[in-house]
Amino acid sequence: MTDRHTYGTSTDTADDLVRRVRDHLGLVFTERDSDYRGVYHLASIPNGRTKIQPNPTPGDDGEGDLYAPQRPAAQVLLLTTTRAPDPASRARLGSIEGLIHLHHEAM
């Protein structure tokens, strides 16, 4: 089973959110660059990974596309993927001011 959660914020930059999540969860993020996502930050967690990225992503036509088009107000996204539900991490993420839970998917 894979458990995925998407959070968003319209108040923080990606770098600000990286610092806040690092302080709340103790995660170590590395910056990555992708043609698909643009610049994003990745942290491994014991049973999965956490990514922080801008919602606007580079588009093929030179125009930016939204990674989460249904949430245009969320300028920065936090995406978690774990092998099993992790209620403790969800509770700690839920305590970060301005970070809103947008979507959950279990597969």
PDB file of N, CA and C in Angstrom:
ATOM      1  N   MET A   1       0.834  -1.174   0.000  1.00  0.00           N
ATOM      2  CA  MET A   1       0.000   0.000   0.000  1.00  0.00           C
ATOM      3  C   MET A   1       0.886   1.247   0.000  1.00  0.00           C
ATOM      4  N   THR A   2       0.473   2.258  -0.726  1.00  0.00           N
ATOM      5  CA  THR A   2       1.156   3.540  -0.740  1.00  0.00           C
ATOM      6  C   THR A   2       0.180   4.594  -0.245  1.00  0.00           C
ATOM      7  N   ASP A   3       0.659   5.439   0.648  1.00  0.00           N
ATOM      8  CA  ASP A   3      -0.160   6.494   1.231  1.00  0.00           C
ATOM      9  C   ASP A   3       0.453   7.833   0.806  1.00  0.00           C
ATOM     10  N   ARG A   4      -0.324   8.648   0.095  1.00  0.00           N
ATOM     11  CA  ARG A   4       0.171   9.936  -0.406  1.00  0.00           C
ATOM     12  C   ARG A   4      -0.690  11.075   0.119  1.00  0.00           C
ATOM     13  N   HIS A   5      -0.004  12.137   0.533  1.00  0.00           N
ATOM     14  CA  HIS A   5      -0.687  13.338   1.003  1.00  0.00           C
ATOM     15  C   HIS A   5      -0.082  14.546   0.302  1.00  0.00           C
ATOM     16  N   THR A   6      -0.943  15.491  -0.032  1.00  0.00           N
ATOM     17  CA  THR A   6      -0.511  16.751  -0.619  1.00  0.00           C
ATOM     18  C   THR A   6      -0.958  17.872   0.304  1.00  0.00           C
ATOM     19  N   TYR A   7      -0.021  18.737   0.635  1.00  0.00           N
ATOM     20  CA  TYR A   7      -0.279  19.924   1.438  1.00  0.00           C
ATOM     21  C   TYR A   7       0.102  21.129   0.592  1.00  0.00           C
ATOM     22  N   GLY A   8      -0.435  22.282   0.930  1.00  0.00           N
ATOM     23  CA  GLY A   8      -0.081  23.484   0.196  1.00  0.00           C
ATOM     24  C   GLY A   8      -0.055  24.702   1.100  1.00  0.00           C
ATOM     25  N   THR A   9       0.639  25.725   0.641  1.00  0.00           N
ATOM     26  CA  THR A   9       0.683  26.998   1.353  1.00  0.00           C
ATOM     27  C   THR A   9       0.728  28.131   0.347  1.00  0.00           C
ATOM     28  N   SER A  10       0.091  29.206   0.695  1.00  0.00           N
ATOM     29  CA  SER A  10       0.171  30.416  -0.131  1.00  0.00           C
ATOM     30  C   SER A  10       0.952  31.497   0.600  1.00  0.00           C
ATOM     31  N   THR A  11       1.488  31.164   1.784  1.00  0.00           N
ATOM     32  CA  THR A  11       2.175  32.166   2.595  1.00  0.00           C
ATOM     33  C   THR A  11       3.687  31.997   2.634  1.00  0.00           C
ATOM     34  N   ASP A  12       4.216  30.841   2.247  1.00  0.00           N
ATOM     35  CA  ASP A  12       5.648  30.573   2.328  1.00  0.00           C
ATOM     36  C   ASP A  12       6.250  30.368   0.951  1.00  0.00           C
ATOM     37  N   THR A  13       7.529  30.684   0.832  1.00  0.00           N
ATOM     38  CA  THR A  13       8.292  30.261  -0.337  1.00  0.00           C
ATOM     39  C   THR A  13       8.726  28.816  -0.080  1.00  0.00           C
ATOM     40  N   ALA A  14       9.233  28.163  -1.109  1.00  0.00           N
ATOM     41  CA  ALA A  14       9.714  26.786  -0.931  1.00  0.00           C
ATOM     42  C   ALA A  14      10.838  26.750   0.102  1.00  0.00           C
ATOM     43  N   ASP A  15      11.763  27.694   0.050  1.00  0.00           N
ATOM     44  CA  ASP A  15      12.873  27.712   1.010  1.00  0.00           C
ATOM     45  C   ASP A  15      12.370  27.927   2.433  1.00  0.00           C
ATOM     46  N   ASP A  16      11.377  28.811   2.610  1.00  0.00           N
ATOM     47  CA  ASP A  16      10.808  29.030   3.939  1.00  0.00           C
ATOM     48  C   ASP A  16      10.154  27.757   4.459  1.00  0.00           C
ATOM     49  N   LEU A  17       9.403  27.085   3.601  1.00  0.00           N
ATOM     50  CA  LEU A  17       8.721  25.868   4.024  1.00  0.00           C
ATOM     51  C   LEU A  17       9.720  24.759   4.353  1.00  0.00           C
ATOM     52  N   VAL A  18      10.803  24.674   3.607  1.00  0.00           N
ATOM     53  CA  VAL A  18      11.854  23.698   3.910  1.00  0.00           C
ATOM     54  C   VAL A  18      12.367  23.935   5.327  1.00  0.00           C
ATOM     55  N   ARG A  19      12.649  25.182   5.674  1.00  0.00           N
ATOM     56  CA  ARG A  19      13.159  25.488   7.015  1.00  0.00           C
ATOM     57  C   ARG A  19      12.133  25.128   8.091  1.00  0.00           C
ATOM     58  N   ARG A  20      10.876  25.455   7.847  1.00  0.00           N
ATOM     59  CA  ARG A  20       9.847  25.194   8.850  1.00  0.00           C
ATOM     60  C   ARG A  20       9.617  23.698   9.043  1.00  0.00           C
ATOM     61  N   VAL A  21       9.582  22.934   7.948  1.00  0.00           N
ATOM     62  CA  VAL A  21       9.384  21.483   8.053  1.00  0.00           C
ATOM     63  C   VAL A  21      10.607  20.841   8.690  1.00  0.00           C
ATOM     64  N   ARG A  22      11.793  21.304   8.333  1.00  0.00           N
ATOM     65  CA  ARG A  22      13.022  20.787   8.949  1.00  0.00           C
ATOM     66  C   ARG A  22      12.963  20.994  10.468  1.00  0.00           C
ATOM     67  N   ASP A  23      12.517  22.169  10.901  1.00  0.00           N
ATOM     68  CA  ASP A  23      12.446  22.453  12.330  1.00  0.00           C
ATOM     69  C   ASP A  23      11.389  21.606  13.034  1.00  0.00           C
ATOM     70  N   HIS A  24      10.244  21.353  12.387  1.00  0.00           N
ATOM     71  CA  HIS A  24       9.167  20.577  13.005  1.00  0.00           C
ATOM     72  C   HIS A  24       9.410  19.066  12.976  1.00  0.00           C
ATOM     73  N   LEU A  25       9.996  18.577  11.894  1.00  0.00           N
ATOM     74  CA  LEU A  25      10.145  17.127  11.733  1.00  0.00           C
ATOM     75  C   LEU A  25      11.592  16.655  11.781  1.00  0.00           C
ATOM     76  N   GLY A  26      12.544  17.584  11.766  1.00  0.00           N
ATOM     77  CA  GLY A  26      13.946  17.191  11.809  1.00  0.00           C
ATOM     78  C   GLY A  26      14.451  16.562  10.524  1.00  0.00           C
ATOM     79  N   LEU A  27      13.796  16.846   9.399  1.00  0.00           N
ATOM     80  CA  LEU A  27      14.197  16.261   8.123  1.00  0.00           C
ATOM     81  C   LEU A  27      15.350  17.034   7.500  1.00  0.00           C
ATOM     82  N   VAL A  28      16.157  16.333   6.724  1.00  0.00           N
ATOM     83  CA  VAL A  28      17.254  16.946   5.981  1.00  0.00           C
ATOM     84  C   VAL A  28      16.872  16.913   4.509  1.00  0.00           C
ATOM     85  N   PHE A  29      16.725  18.087   3.907  1.00  0.00           N
ATOM     86  CA  PHE A  29      16.325  18.204   2.506  1.00  0.00           C
ATOM     87  C   PHE A  29      17.540  18.463   1.629  1.00  0.00           C
ATOM     88  N   THR A  30      17.511  17.899   0.436  1.00  0.00           N
ATOM     89  CA  THR A  30      18.500  18.220  -0.586  1.00  0.00           C
ATOM     90  C   THR A  30      17.766  18.875  -1.746  1.00  0.00           C
ATOM     91  N   GLU A  31      18.407  19.871  -2.328  1.00  0.00           N
ATOM     92  CA  GLU A  31      17.799  20.574  -3.449  1.00  0.00           C
ATOM     93  C   GLU A  31      18.080  19.800  -4.730  1.00  0.00           C
ATOM     94  N   ARG A  32      17.059  19.663  -5.539  1.00  0.00           N
ATOM     95  CA  ARG A  32      17.157  18.974  -6.826  1.00  0.00           C
ATOM     96  C   ARG A  32      16.609  19.887  -7.911  1.00  0.00           C
ATOM     97  N   ASP A  33      16.941  19.578  -9.150  1.00  0.00           N
ATOM     98  CA  ASP A  33      16.413  20.333 -10.283  1.00  0.00           C
ATOM     99  C   ASP A  33      15.887  19.340 -11.308  1.00  0.00           C
ATOM    100  N   SER A  34      14.681  19.606 -11.790  1.00  0.00           N
ATOM    101  CA  SER A  34      14.026  18.703 -12.721  1.00  0.00           C
ATOM    102  C   SER A  34      13.374  19.516 -13.838  1.00  0.00           C
ATOM    103  N   ASP A  35      13.419  18.993 -15.051  1.00  0.00           N
ATOM    104  CA  ASP A  35      12.718  19.656 -16.153  1.00  0.00           C
ATOM    105  C   ASP A  35      11.214  19.663 -15.903  1.00  0.00           C
ATOM    106  N   TYR A  36      10.726  18.647 -15.219  1.00  0.00           N
ATOM    107  CA  TYR A  36       9.296  18.500 -14.972  1.00  0.00           C
ATOM    108  C   TYR A  36       8.822  19.317 -13.763  1.00  0.00           C
ATOM    109  N   ARG A  37       9.565  19.279 -12.661  1.00  0.00           N
ATOM    110  CA  ARG A  37       9.157  19.946 -11.430  1.00  0.00           C
ATOM    111  C   ARG A  37       9.804  21.302 -11.225  1.00  0.00           C
ATOM    112  N   GLY A  38      10.880  21.580 -11.911  1.00  0.00           N
ATOM    113  CA  GLY A  38      11.669  22.760 -11.599  1.00  0.00           C
ATOM    114  C   GLY A  38      12.553  22.434 -10.403  1.00  0.00           C
ATOM    115  N   VAL A  39      12.914  23.445  -9.628  1.00  0.00           N
ATOM    116  CA  VAL A  39      13.724  23.222  -8.438  1.00  0.00           C
ATOM    117  C   VAL A  39      12.802  22.742  -7.320  1.00  0.00           C
ATOM    118  N   TYR A  40      13.181  21.629  -6.702  1.00  0.00           N
ATOM    119  CA  TYR A  40      12.402  21.089  -5.587  1.00  0.00           C
ATOM    120  C   TYR A  40      13.355  20.576  -4.520  1.00  0.00           C
ATOM    121  N   HIS A  41      12.818  20.242  -3.361  1.00  0.00           N
ATOM    122  CA  HIS A  41      13.600  19.785  -2.217  1.00  0.00           C
ATOM    123  C   HIS A  41      13.085  18.408  -1.814  1.00  0.00           C
ATOM    124  N   LEU A  42      13.999  17.487  -1.566  1.00  0.00           N
ATOM    125  CA  LEU A  42      13.646  16.099  -1.281  1.00  0.00           C
ATOM    126  C   LEU A  42      14.267  15.668   0.039  1.00  0.00           C
ATOM    127  N   ALA A  43      13.461  14.983   0.858  1.00  0.00           N
ATOM    128  CA  ALA A  43      13.954  14.392   2.109  1.00  0.00           C
ATOM    129  C   ALA A  43      13.460  12.955   2.180  1.00  0.00           C
ATOM    130  N   SER A  44      14.355  12.074   2.577  1.00  0.00           N
ATOM    131  CA  SER A  44      13.960  10.685   2.822  1.00  0.00           C
ATOM    132  C   SER A  44      13.481  10.579   4.256  1.00  0.00           C
ATOM    133  N   ILE A  45      12.427   9.802   4.445  1.00  0.00           N
ATOM    134  CA  ILE A  45      11.922   9.529   5.782  1.00  0.00           C
ATOM    135  C   ILE A  45      11.933   8.016   5.947  1.00  0.00           C
ATOM    136  N   PRO A  46      11.821   7.511   7.168  1.00  0.00           N
ATOM    137  CA  PRO A  46      11.996   6.064   7.376  1.00  0.00           C
ATOM    138  C   PRO A  46      11.156   5.171   6.463  1.00  0.00           C
ATOM    139  N   ASN A  47       9.935   5.564   6.138  1.00  0.00           N
ATOM    140  CA  ASN A  47       9.118   4.686   5.303  1.00  0.00           C
ATOM    141  C   ASN A  47       8.669   5.354   4.008  1.00  0.00           C
ATOM    142  N   GLY A  48       9.437   6.346   3.529  1.00  0.00           N
ATOM    143  CA  GLY A  48       9.059   7.011   2.289  1.00  0.00           C
ATOM    144  C   GLY A  48       9.889   8.248   2.005  1.00  0.00           C
ATOM    145  N   ARG A  49       9.202   9.293   1.486  1.00  0.00           N
ATOM    146  CA  ARG A  49       9.910  10.529   1.133  1.00  0.00           C
ATOM    147  C   ARG A  49       8.955  11.716   1.219  1.00  0.00           C
ATOM    148  N   THR A  50       9.548  12.884   1.333  1.00  0.00           N
ATOM    149  CA  THR A  50       8.821  14.149   1.376  1.00  0.00           C
ATOM    150  C   THR A  50       9.451  15.081   0.363  1.00  0.00           C
ATOM    151  N   LYS A  51       8.619  15.746  -0.443  1.00  0.00           N
ATOM    152  CA  LYS A  51       9.096  16.714  -1.431  1.00  0.00           C
ATOM    153  C   LYS A  51       8.420  18.050  -1.168  1.00  0.00           C
ATOM    154  N   ILE A  52       9.174  19.105  -1.361  1.00  0.00           N
ATOM    155  CA  ILE A  52       8.633  20.461  -1.333  1.00  0.00           C
ATOM    156  C   ILE A  52       8.969  21.078  -2.672  1.00  0.00           C
ATOM    157  N   GLN A  53       7.954  21.607  -3.337  1.00  0.00           N
ATOM    158  CA  GLN A  53       8.149  22.155  -4.676  1.00  0.00           C
ATOM    159  C   GLN A  53       7.172  23.287  -4.928  1.00  0.00           C
ATOM    160  N   PRO A  54       7.498  24.153  -5.881  1.00  0.00           N
ATOM    161  CA  PRO A  54       6.515  25.166  -6.269  1.00  0.00           C
ATOM    162  C   PRO A  54       5.355  24.508  -7.014  1.00  0.00           C
ATOM    163  N   ASN A  55       4.165  25.062  -6.858  1.00  0.00           N
ATOM    164  CA  ASN A  55       3.023  24.571  -7.636  1.00  0.00           C
ATOM    165  C   ASN A  55       3.219  24.924  -9.105  1.00  0.00           C
ATOM    166  N   PRO A  56       3.627  26.162  -9.425  1.00  0.00           N
ATOM    167  CA  PRO A  56       3.918  26.434 -10.843  1.00  0.00           C
ATOM    168  C   PRO A  56       5.173  25.664 -11.276  1.00  0.00           C
ATOM    169  N   THR A  57       5.049  24.872 -12.322  1.00  0.00           N
ATOM    170  CA  THR A  57       6.167  24.091 -12.838  1.00  0.00           C
ATOM    171  C   THR A  57       6.485  24.544 -14.258  1.00  0.00           C
ATOM    172  N   PRO A  58       7.710  24.277 -14.731  1.00  0.00           N
ATOM    173  CA  PRO A  58       8.053  24.680 -16.086  1.00  0.00           C
ATOM    174  C   PRO A  58       7.146  23.991 -17.110  1.00  0.00           C
ATOM    175  N   GLY A  59       6.643  24.748 -18.057  1.00  0.00           N
ATOM    176  CA  GLY A  59       5.800  24.174 -19.102  1.00  0.00           C
ATOM    177  C   GLY A  59       6.581  23.963 -20.384  1.00  0.00           C
ATOM    178  N   ASP A  60       6.097  23.069 -21.204  1.00  0.00           N
ATOM    179  CA  ASP A  60       6.754  22.786 -22.483  1.00  0.00           C
ATOM    180  C   ASP A  60       6.718  23.977 -23.424  1.00  0.00           C
ATOM    181  N   ASP A  61       5.696  24.809 -23.298  1.00  0.00           N
ATOM    182  CA  ASP A  61       5.530  25.928 -24.217  1.00  0.00           C
ATOM    183  C   ASP A  61       6.143  27.229 -23.698  1.00  0.00           C
ATOM    184  N   GLY A  62       6.948  27.131 -22.641  1.00  0.00           N
ATOM    185  CA  GLY A  62       7.543  28.323 -22.065  1.00  0.00           C
ATOM    186  C   GLY A  62       6.656  28.988 -21.030  1.00  0.00           C
ATOM    187  N   GLU A  63       5.422  28.572 -20.958  1.00  0.00           N
ATOM    188  CA  GLU A  63       4.491  29.071 -19.955  1.00  0.00           C
ATOM    189  C   GLU A  63       4.493  28.095 -18.787  1.00  0.00           C
ATOM    190  N   GLY A  64       4.338  28.618 -17.583  1.00  0.00           N
ATOM    191  CA  GLY A  64       4.283  27.757 -16.418  1.00  0.00           C
ATOM    192  C   GLY A  64       2.962  27.002 -16.346  1.00  0.00           C
ATOM    193  N   ASP A  65       3.017  25.770 -15.902  1.00  0.00           N
ATOM    194  CA  ASP A  65       1.833  24.959 -15.650  1.00  0.00           C
ATOM    195  C   ASP A  65       1.726  24.769 -14.135  1.00  0.00           C
ATOM    196  N   LEU A  66       0.546  24.427 -13.656  1.00  0.00           N
ATOM    197  CA  LEU A  66       0.386  24.141 -12.237  1.00  0.00           C
ATOM    198  C   LEU A  66       0.456  22.635 -12.018  1.00  0.00           C
ATOM    199  N   TYR A  67       1.277  22.210 -11.059  1.00  0.00           N
ATOM    200  CA  TYR A  67       1.355  20.799 -10.706  1.00  0.00           C
ATOM    201  C   TYR A  67       0.017  20.343 -10.124  1.00  0.00           C
ATOM    202  N   ALA A  68      -0.601  21.211  -9.324  1.00  0.00           N
ATOM    203  CA  ALA A  68      -1.923  20.939  -8.743  1.00  0.00           C
ATOM    204  C   ALA A  68      -2.892  22.007  -9.255  1.00  0.00           C
ATOM    205  N   PRO A  69      -3.379  21.868 -10.499  1.00  0.00           N
ATOM    206  CA  PRO A  69      -4.221  22.914 -11.094  1.00  0.00           C
ATOM    207  C   PRO A  69      -5.523  23.156 -10.336  1.00  0.00           C
ATOM    208  N   GLN A  70      -5.994  22.166  -9.594  1.00  0.00           N
ATOM    209  CA  GLN A  70      -7.205  22.339  -8.815  1.00  0.00           C
ATOM    210  C   GLN A  70      -6.961  23.222  -7.585  1.00  0.00           C
ATOM    211  N   ARG A  71      -5.716  23.558  -7.290  1.00  0.00           N
ATOM    212  CA  ARG A  71      -5.352  24.380  -6.131  1.00  0.00           C
ATOM    213  C   ARG A  71      -4.448  25.539  -6.549  1.00  0.00           C
ATOM    214  N   PRO A  72      -4.928  26.458  -7.373  1.00  0.00           N
ATOM    215  CA  PRO A  72      -4.059  27.521  -7.881  1.00  0.00           C
ATOM    216  C   PRO A  72      -3.546  28.472  -6.802  1.00  0.00           C
ATOM    217  N   ALA A  73      -4.245  28.598  -5.679  1.00  0.00           N
ATOM    218  CA  ALA A  73      -3.798  29.501  -4.617  1.00  0.00           C
ATOM    219  C   ALA A  73      -2.585  28.964  -3.875  1.00  0.00           C
ATOM    220  N   ALA A  74      -2.374  27.656  -3.919  1.00  0.00           N
ATOM    221  CA  ALA A  74      -1.224  27.047  -3.235  1.00  0.00           C
ATOM    222  C   ALA A  74       0.015  27.258  -4.098  1.00  0.00           C
ATOM    223  N   GLN A  75       0.860  28.176  -3.690  1.00  0.00           N
ATOM    224  CA  GLN A  75       2.058  28.485  -4.463  1.00  0.00           C
ATOM    225  C   GLN A  75       3.186  27.491  -4.220  1.00  0.00           C
ATOM    226  N   VAL A  76       3.165  26.837  -3.049  1.00  0.00           N
ATOM    227  CA  VAL A  76       4.181  25.836  -2.705  1.00  0.00           C
ATOM    228  C   VAL A  76       3.454  24.591  -2.210  1.00  0.00           C
ATOM    229  N   LEU A  77       3.925  23.434  -2.672  1.00  0.00           N
ATOM    230  CA  LEU A  77       3.324  22.153  -2.293  1.00  0.00           C
ATOM    231  C   LEU A  77       4.304  21.321  -1.485  1.00  0.00           C
ATOM    232  N   LEU A  78       3.767  20.541  -0.562  1.00  0.00           N
ATOM    233  CA  LEU A  78       4.533  19.540   0.159  1.00  0.00           C
ATOM    234  C   LEU A  78       3.848  18.211  -0.137  1.00  0.00           C
ATOM    235  N   LEU A  79       4.612  17.271  -0.659  1.00  0.00           N
ATOM    236  CA  LEU A  79       4.083  15.970  -1.068  1.00  0.00           C
ATOM    237  C   LEU A  79       4.757  14.891  -0.235  1.00  0.00           C
ATOM    238  N   THR A  80       3.965  14.048   0.412  1.00  0.00           N
ATOM    239  CA  THR A  80       4.536  12.928   1.166  1.00  0.00           C
ATOM    240  C   THR A  80       4.080  11.625   0.529  1.00  0.00           C
ATOM    241  N   THR A  81       4.983  10.677   0.475  1.00  0.00           N
ATOM    242  CA  THR A  81       4.676   9.330   0.006  1.00  0.00           C
ATOM    243  C   THR A  81       5.275   8.363   1.013  1.00  0.00           C
ATOM    244  N   THR A  82       4.414   7.515   1.597  1.00  0.00           N
ATOM    245  CA  THR A  82       4.876   6.514   2.550  1.00  0.00           C
ATOM    246  C   THR A  82       4.290   5.156   2.173  1.00  0.00           C
ATOM    247  N   ARG A  83       4.938   4.106   2.645  1.00  0.00           N
ATOM    248  CA  ARG A  83       4.461   2.755   2.367  1.00  0.00           C
ATOM    249  C   ARG A  83       3.246   2.402   3.208  1.00  0.00           C
ATOM    250  N   ALA A  84       3.045   3.092   4.301  1.00  0.00           N
ATOM    251  CA  ALA A  84       1.902   2.858   5.183  1.00  0.00           C
ATOM    252  C   ALA A  84       1.486   4.202   5.781  1.00  0.00           C
ATOM    253  N   PRO A  85       0.258   4.329   6.241  1.00  0.00           N
ATOM    254  CA  PRO A  85      -0.159   5.580   6.872  1.00  0.00           C
ATOM    255  C   PRO A  85       0.767   5.956   8.032  1.00  0.00           C
ATOM    256  N   ASP A  86       1.039   7.238   8.162  1.00  0.00           N
ATOM    257  CA  ASP A  86       1.929   7.747   9.207  1.00  0.00           C
ATOM    258  C   ASP A  86       1.224   8.883   9.939  1.00  0.00           C
ATOM    259  N   PRO A  87       0.310   8.559  10.857  1.00  0.00           N
ATOM    260  CA  PRO A  87      -0.467   9.595  11.534  1.00  0.00           C
ATOM    261  C   PRO A  87       0.383  10.563  12.352  1.00  0.00           C
ATOM    262  N   ALA A  88       1.517  10.124  12.882  1.00  0.00           N
ATOM    263  CA  ALA A  88       2.366  11.022  13.669  1.00  0.00           C
ATOM    264  C   ALA A  88       2.931  12.144  12.789  1.00  0.00           C
ATOM    265  N   SER A  89       3.438  11.793  11.613  1.00  0.00           N
ATOM    266  CA  SER A  89       3.954  12.821  10.693  1.00  0.00           C
ATOM    267  C   SER A  89       2.840  13.745  10.224  1.00  0.00           C
ATOM    268  N   ARG A  90       1.672  13.178   9.951  1.00  0.00           N
ATOM    269  CA  ARG A  90       0.546  14.008   9.521  1.00  0.00           C
ATOM    270  C   ARG A  90       0.167  14.996  10.613  1.00  0.00           C
ATOM    271  N   ALA A  91       0.188  14.563  11.850  1.00  0.00           N
ATOM    272  CA  ALA A  91      -0.144  15.456  12.965  1.00  0.00           C
ATOM    273  C   ALA A  91       0.888  16.576  13.093  1.00  0.00           C
ATOM    274  N   ARG A  92       2.169  16.242  12.940  1.00  0.00           N
ATOM    275  CA  ARG A  92       3.210  17.285  13.025  1.00  0.00           C
ATOM    276  C   ARG A  92       3.115  18.249  11.856  1.00  0.00           C
ATOM    277  N   LEU A  93       2.841  17.735  10.650  1.00  0.00           N
ATOM    278  CA  LEU A  93       2.661  18.631   9.504  1.00  0.00           C
ATOM    279  C   LEU A  93       1.427  19.500   9.696  1.00  0.00           C
ATOM    280  N   GLY A  94       0.385  18.937  10.273  1.00  0.00           N
ATOM    281  CA  GLY A  94      -0.837  19.688  10.520  1.00  0.00           C
ATOM    282  C   GLY A  94      -0.655  20.814  11.513  1.00  0.00           C
ATOM    283  N   SER A  95       0.401  20.756  12.310  1.00  0.00           N
ATOM    284  CA  SER A  95       0.650  21.807  13.294  1.00  0.00           C
ATOM    285  C   SER A  95       1.432  22.987  12.721  1.00  0.00           C
ATOM    286  N   ILE A  96       1.869  22.890  11.475  1.00  0.00           N
ATOM    287  CA  ILE A  96       2.626  23.981  10.855  1.00  0.00           C
ATOM    288  C   ILE A  96       1.642  25.026  10.352  1.00  0.00           C
ATOM    289  N   GLU A  97       1.724  26.208  10.905  1.00  0.00           N
ATOM    290  CA  GLU A  97       0.808  27.288  10.557  1.00  0.00           C
ATOM    291  C   GLU A  97       0.901  27.623   9.070  1.00  0.00           C
ATOM    292  N   GLY A  98      -0.261  27.739   8.432  1.00  0.00           N
ATOM    293  CA  GLY A  98      -0.324  28.105   7.025  1.00  0.00           C
ATOM    294  C   GLY A  98      -0.206  26.940   6.064  1.00  0.00           C
ATOM    295  N   LEU A  99       0.084  25.729   6.559  1.00  0.00           N
ATOM    296  CA  LEU A  99       0.191  24.543   5.712  1.00  0.00           C
ATOM    297  C   LEU A  99      -1.151  23.819   5.751  1.00  0.00           C
ATOM    298  N   ILE A 100      -1.795  23.707   4.606  1.00  0.00           N
ATOM    299  CA  ILE A 100      -3.143  23.168   4.505  1.00  0.00           C
ATOM    300  C   ILE A 100      -3.106  21.796   3.826  1.00  0.00           C
ATOM    301  N   HIS A 101      -3.784  20.810   4.412  1.00  0.00           N
ATOM    302  CA  HIS A 101      -3.898  19.491   3.790  1.00  0.00           C
ATOM    303  C   HIS A 101      -4.847  19.605   2.611  1.00  0.00           C
ATOM    304  N   LEU A 102      -4.390  19.237   1.415  1.00  0.00           N
ATOM    305  CA  LEU A 102      -5.185  19.399   0.188  1.00  0.00           C
ATOM    306  C   LEU A 102      -5.765  18.093  -0.353  1.00  0.00           C
ATOM    307  N   HIS A 103      -5.010  17.003  -0.192  1.00  0.00           N
ATOM    308  CA  HIS A 103      -5.441  15.773  -0.860  1.00  0.00           C
ATOM    309  C   HIS A 103      -4.795  14.562  -0.199  1.00  0.00           C
ATOM    310  N   HIS A 104      -5.542  13.452  -0.194  1.00  0.00           N
ATOM    311  CA  HIS A 104      -5.021  12.179   0.290  1.00  0.00           C
ATOM    312  C   HIS A 104      -5.379  11.098  -0.727  1.00  0.00           C
ATOM    313  N   GLU A 105      -4.434  10.217  -0.964  1.00  0.00           N
ATOM    314  CA  GLU A 105      -4.662   9.105  -1.882  1.00  0.00           C
ATOM    315  C   GLU A 105      -3.976   7.862  -1.312  1.00  0.00           C
ATOM    316  N   ALA A 106      -4.723   6.794  -1.183  1.00  0.00           N
ATOM    317  CA  ALA A 106      -4.165   5.513  -0.736  1.00  0.00           C
ATOM    318  C   ALA A 106      -4.278   4.539  -1.897  1.00  0.00           C
ATOM    319  N   MET A 107      -3.171   3.899  -2.221  1.00  0.00           N
ATOM    320  CA  MET A 107      -3.175   2.978  -3.346  1.00  0.00           C
ATOM    321  C   MET A 107      -2.641   1.632  -2.916  1.00  0.00           C
TER     322      MET A 107
END
